[in-house]
Coordinates of C-alpha atoms in Angstrom, one line a residue:
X1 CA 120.2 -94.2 46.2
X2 CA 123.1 -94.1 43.4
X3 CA 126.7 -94.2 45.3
X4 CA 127.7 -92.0 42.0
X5 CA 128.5 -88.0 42.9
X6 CA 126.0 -85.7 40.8
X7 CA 127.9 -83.5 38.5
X8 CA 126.4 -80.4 37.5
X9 CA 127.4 -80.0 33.4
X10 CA 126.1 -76.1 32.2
X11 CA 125.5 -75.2 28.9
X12 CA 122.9 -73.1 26.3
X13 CA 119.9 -73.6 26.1
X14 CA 120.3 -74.4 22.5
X15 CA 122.9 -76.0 20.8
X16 CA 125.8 -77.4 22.6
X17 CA 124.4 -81.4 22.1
X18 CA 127.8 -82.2 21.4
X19 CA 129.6 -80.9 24.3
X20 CA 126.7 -82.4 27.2
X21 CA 127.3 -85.8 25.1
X22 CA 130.8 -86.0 25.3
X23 CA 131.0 -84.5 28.8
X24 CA 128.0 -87.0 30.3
X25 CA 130.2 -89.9 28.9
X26 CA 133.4 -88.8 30.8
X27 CA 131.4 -88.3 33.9
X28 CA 130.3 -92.0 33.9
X29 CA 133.4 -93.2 32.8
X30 CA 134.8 -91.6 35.4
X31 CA 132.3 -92.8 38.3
X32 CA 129.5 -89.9 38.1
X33 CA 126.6 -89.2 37.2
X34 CA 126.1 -85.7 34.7
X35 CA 122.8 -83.5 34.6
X36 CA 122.4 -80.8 32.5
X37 CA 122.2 -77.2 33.4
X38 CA 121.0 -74.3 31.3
X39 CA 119.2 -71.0 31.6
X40 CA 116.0 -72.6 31.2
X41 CA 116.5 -75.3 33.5
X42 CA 118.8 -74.1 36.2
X43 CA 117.9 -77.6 37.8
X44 CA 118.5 -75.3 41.5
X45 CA 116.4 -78.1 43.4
X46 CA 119.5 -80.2 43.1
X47 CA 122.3 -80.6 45.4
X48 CA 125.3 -81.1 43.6
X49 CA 128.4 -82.5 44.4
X50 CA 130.7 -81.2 41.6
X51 CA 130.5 -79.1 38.7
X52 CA 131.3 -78.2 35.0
X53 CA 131.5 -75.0 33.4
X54 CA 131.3 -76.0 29.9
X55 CA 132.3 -74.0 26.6
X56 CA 130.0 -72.2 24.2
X57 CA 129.6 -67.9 23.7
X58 CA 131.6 -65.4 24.1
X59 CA 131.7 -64.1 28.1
X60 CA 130.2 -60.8 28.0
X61 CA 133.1 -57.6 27.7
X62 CA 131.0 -55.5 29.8
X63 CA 131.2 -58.2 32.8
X64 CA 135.2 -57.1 33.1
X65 CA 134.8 -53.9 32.3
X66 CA 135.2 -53.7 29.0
X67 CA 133.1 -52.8 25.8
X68 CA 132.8 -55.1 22.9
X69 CA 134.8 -55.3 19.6
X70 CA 135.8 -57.0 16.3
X71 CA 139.0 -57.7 15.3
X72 CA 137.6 -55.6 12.1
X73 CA 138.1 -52.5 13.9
X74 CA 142.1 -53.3 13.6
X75 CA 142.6 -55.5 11.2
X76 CA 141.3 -56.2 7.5
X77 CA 140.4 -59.6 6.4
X78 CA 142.9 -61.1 3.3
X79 CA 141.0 -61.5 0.2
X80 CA 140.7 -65.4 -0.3
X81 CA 141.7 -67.3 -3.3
X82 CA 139.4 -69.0 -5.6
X83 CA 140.1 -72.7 -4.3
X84 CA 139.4 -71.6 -0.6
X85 CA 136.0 -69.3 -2.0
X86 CA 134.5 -72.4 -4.0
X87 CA 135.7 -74.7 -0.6
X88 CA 133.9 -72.7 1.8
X89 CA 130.6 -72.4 -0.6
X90 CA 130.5 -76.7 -0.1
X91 CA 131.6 -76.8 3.0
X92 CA 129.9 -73.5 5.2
X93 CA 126.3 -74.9 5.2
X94 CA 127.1 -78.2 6.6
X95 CA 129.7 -76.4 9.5
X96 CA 126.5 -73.8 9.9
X97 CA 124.1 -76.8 10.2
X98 CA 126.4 -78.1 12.7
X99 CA 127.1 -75.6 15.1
X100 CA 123.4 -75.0 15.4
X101 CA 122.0 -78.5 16.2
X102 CA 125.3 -79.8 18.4
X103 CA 127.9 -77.7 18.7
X104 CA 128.2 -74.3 20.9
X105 CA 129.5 -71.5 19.7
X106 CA 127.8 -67.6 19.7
X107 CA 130.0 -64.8 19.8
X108 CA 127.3 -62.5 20.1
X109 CA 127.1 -63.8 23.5
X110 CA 124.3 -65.4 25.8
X111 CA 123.8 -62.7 28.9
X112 CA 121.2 -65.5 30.5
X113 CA 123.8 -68.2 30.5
X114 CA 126.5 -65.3 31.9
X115 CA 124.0 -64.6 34.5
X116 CA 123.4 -68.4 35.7
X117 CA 127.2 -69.3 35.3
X118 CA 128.3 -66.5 37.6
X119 CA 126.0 -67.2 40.4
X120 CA 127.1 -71.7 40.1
X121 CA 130.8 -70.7 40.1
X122 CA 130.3 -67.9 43.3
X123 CA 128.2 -70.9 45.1
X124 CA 130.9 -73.6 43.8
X125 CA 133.7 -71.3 45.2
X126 CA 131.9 -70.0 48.3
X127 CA 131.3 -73.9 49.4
X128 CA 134.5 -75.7 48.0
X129 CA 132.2 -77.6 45.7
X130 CA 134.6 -79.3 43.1
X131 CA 135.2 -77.5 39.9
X132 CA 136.2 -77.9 36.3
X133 CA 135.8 -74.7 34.0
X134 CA 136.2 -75.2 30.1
X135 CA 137.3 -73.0 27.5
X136 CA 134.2 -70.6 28.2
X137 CA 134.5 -72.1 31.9
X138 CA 137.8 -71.1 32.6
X139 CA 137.3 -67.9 31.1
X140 CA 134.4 -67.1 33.4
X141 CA 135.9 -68.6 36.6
X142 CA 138.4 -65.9 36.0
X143 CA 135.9 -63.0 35.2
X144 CA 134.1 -64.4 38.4
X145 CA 137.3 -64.0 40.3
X146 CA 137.9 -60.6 39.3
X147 CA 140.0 -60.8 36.4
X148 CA 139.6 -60.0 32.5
X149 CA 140.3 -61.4 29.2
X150 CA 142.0 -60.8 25.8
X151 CA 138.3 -60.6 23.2
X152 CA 140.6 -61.5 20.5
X153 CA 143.7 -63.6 20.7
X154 CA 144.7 -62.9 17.1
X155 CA 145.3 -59.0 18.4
X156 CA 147.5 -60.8 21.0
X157 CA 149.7 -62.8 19.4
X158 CA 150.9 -64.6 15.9
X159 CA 150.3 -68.3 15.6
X160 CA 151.3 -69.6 11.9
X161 CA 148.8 -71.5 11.0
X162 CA 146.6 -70.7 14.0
X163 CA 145.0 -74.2 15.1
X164 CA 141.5 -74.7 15.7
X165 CA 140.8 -78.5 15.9
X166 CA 139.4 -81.0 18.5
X167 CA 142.5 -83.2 17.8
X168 CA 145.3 -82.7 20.2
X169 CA 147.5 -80.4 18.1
X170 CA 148.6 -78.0 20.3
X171 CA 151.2 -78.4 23.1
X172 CA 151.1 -76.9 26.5
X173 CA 153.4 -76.6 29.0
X174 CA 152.2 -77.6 32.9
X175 CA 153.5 -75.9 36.1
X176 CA 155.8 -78.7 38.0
X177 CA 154.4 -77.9 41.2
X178 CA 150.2 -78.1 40.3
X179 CA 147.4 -80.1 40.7
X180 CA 147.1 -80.1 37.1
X181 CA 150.5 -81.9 36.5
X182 CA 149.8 -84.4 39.2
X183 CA 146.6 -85.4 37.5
X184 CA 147.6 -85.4 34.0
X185 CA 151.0 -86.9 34.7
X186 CA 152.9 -84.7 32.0
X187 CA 155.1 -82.4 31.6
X188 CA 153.8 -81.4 27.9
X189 CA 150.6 -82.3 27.3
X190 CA 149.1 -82.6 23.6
X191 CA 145.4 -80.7 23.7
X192 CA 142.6 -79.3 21.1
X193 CA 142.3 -75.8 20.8
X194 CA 138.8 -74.6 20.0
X195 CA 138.9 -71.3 21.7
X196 CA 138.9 -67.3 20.3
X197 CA 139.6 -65.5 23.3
X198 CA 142.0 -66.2 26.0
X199 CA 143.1 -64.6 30.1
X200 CA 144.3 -61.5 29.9
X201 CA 144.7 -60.0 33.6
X202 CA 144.3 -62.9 35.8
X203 CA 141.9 -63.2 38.8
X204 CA 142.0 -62.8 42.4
X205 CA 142.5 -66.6 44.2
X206 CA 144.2 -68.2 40.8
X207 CA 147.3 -69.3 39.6
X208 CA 148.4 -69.6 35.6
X209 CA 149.4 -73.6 35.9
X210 CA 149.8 -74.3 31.9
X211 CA 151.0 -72.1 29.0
X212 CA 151.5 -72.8 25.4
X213 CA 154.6 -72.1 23.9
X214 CA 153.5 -68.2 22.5
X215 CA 152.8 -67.3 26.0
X216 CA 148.6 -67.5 26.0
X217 CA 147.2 -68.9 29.2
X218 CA 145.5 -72.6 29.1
X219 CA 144.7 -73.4 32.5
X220 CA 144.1 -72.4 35.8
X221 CA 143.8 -73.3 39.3
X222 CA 142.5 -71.7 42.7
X223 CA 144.9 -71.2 45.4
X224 CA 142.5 -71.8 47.8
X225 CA 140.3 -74.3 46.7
X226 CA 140.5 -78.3 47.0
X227 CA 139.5 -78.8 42.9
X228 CA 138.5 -75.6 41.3
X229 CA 140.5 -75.6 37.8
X230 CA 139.6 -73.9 34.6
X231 CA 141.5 -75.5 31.4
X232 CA 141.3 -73.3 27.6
X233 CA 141.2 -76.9 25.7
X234 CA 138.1 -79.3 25.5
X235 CA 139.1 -82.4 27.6
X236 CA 135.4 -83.6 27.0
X237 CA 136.2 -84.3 23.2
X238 CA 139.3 -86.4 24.0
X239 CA 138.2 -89.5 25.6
X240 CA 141.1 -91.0 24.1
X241 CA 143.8 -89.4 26.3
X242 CA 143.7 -90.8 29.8
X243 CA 145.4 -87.3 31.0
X244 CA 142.5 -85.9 30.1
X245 CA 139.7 -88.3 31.1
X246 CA 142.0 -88.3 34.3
X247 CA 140.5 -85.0 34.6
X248 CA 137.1 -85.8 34.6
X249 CA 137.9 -88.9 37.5
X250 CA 140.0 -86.5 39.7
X251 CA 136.9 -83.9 39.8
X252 CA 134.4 -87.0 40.3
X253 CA 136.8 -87.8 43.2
X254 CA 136.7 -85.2 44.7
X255 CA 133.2 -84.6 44.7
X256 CA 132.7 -88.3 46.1
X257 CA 134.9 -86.6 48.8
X258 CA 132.7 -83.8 49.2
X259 CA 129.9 -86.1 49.5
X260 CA 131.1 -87.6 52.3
X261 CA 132.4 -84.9 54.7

């Protein structure tokens, strides 16, 4: 029998290659082993011993009470120039071909994936099972826990040029007195920002541990849980940074812990 804690690693049924890649290869780095979860194969024979909420859709407005818009209803789009018309003619079926074989992204949203997500976190946070929510994760873990979020983040605040890159471009500032500072060891981290929608009233059971420096939320953590933290950023594509792969090896910790109670 493997010695390495099983991490559960969710995701769509289709698309989202890119993300279980990454995320499987900081789970063994960091001492686990990863199994995919998705709609289809909810894997629920499985006892896990840890768990990741990965990104992808859009959580579903009507989960938090709310009913679904476009920033088109306030907002008109600039007309572009030539240059960035003839650009995105080259460049749009290559970025459409990728998003639909690896990466995840559907802001129509995925209801079956809602539904499966909702039920792992409850059962995470009902047992203490260690857990890491991202982008998409962290937004549900707070839906889960009662709270709501902001559909749009360009209706919430100005960010000149806004920054949507898997490099580590955007800084965010850590809580001195959370778990998140003690495992990524900074004060101001450098992270990716790949998200469209951010917290908005925050759940019950969680604290706001990081913000950036416009005020938007980028991680969570639960009061009242050993490891359950929710991050806005995409540690999985930064396997580079040992902050962040340090927070794949403190969730694989604990769940060794968990294993062993």
């Amino acid at each position: 029998m493997s010695s390495r804690p099983l991490i559960g690693v969710t995701g769509p049924d289709r698309g989202g290659l890119a993300a279980w890649m990454a995320s499987w290869f900081a789970v063994r780095r960091a001492g686990g082993r990863a199994v995919r979860i998705t709609p289809r194969r909810p894997r629920a024979e499985l006892k896990l011993d840890g768990l990741i909420i990965g990104g992808g859709a859009d959580v579903d407005p009507v989960l938090y009470g709310a009913h679904r818009h476009t920033l088109l209803e306030d907002y008109e789009a600039a007309e572009p120039r030539l240059g960035q018309r003839l650009l995105g003619l080259l460049v749009y079926p290559l970025l459409w071909a990728l998003r639909r074989t690896l990466l995840t992204h559907a802001p129509e949203g995925d209801a079956d994936r809602d539904r499966l997500e909702q039920a792992l976190i409850r059962d995470a946070l009902d047992r203490d099972l260690p857990l890491l929510g991202i982008c998409r994760g962290m937004q549900l873990m707070n839906v889960v826990c009662g709270g709501s979020l902001h559909q749009g983040l360009e209706g919430f605040h100005e960010e000149h040029p806004q920054i949507r890159s898997v490099l580590p471009r955007k800084t965010v500032a850590l809580a001195p007195d959370s778990v998140l500072r003690q495992i990524l060891g900074c004060e101001r981290c450098p992270v990716n920002a790949l998200h469209d929608q951010g917290v908005d009233r925050l759940g019950e059971g969680l604290r706001v541990v990081a913000r950036e420096a416009n005020g938007v939320i980028q991680a969570v953590e639960h009061t009242e849980r050993r490891y359950a933290i929710g991050v806005q950023w995409h540690p999985e594509y930064l396997p580079q940074k040992r902050s962040q792969q340090a927070l794949f090896r403190a969730l694989v910790d604990a769940a060794h812990q968990k294993c062993e109670v």
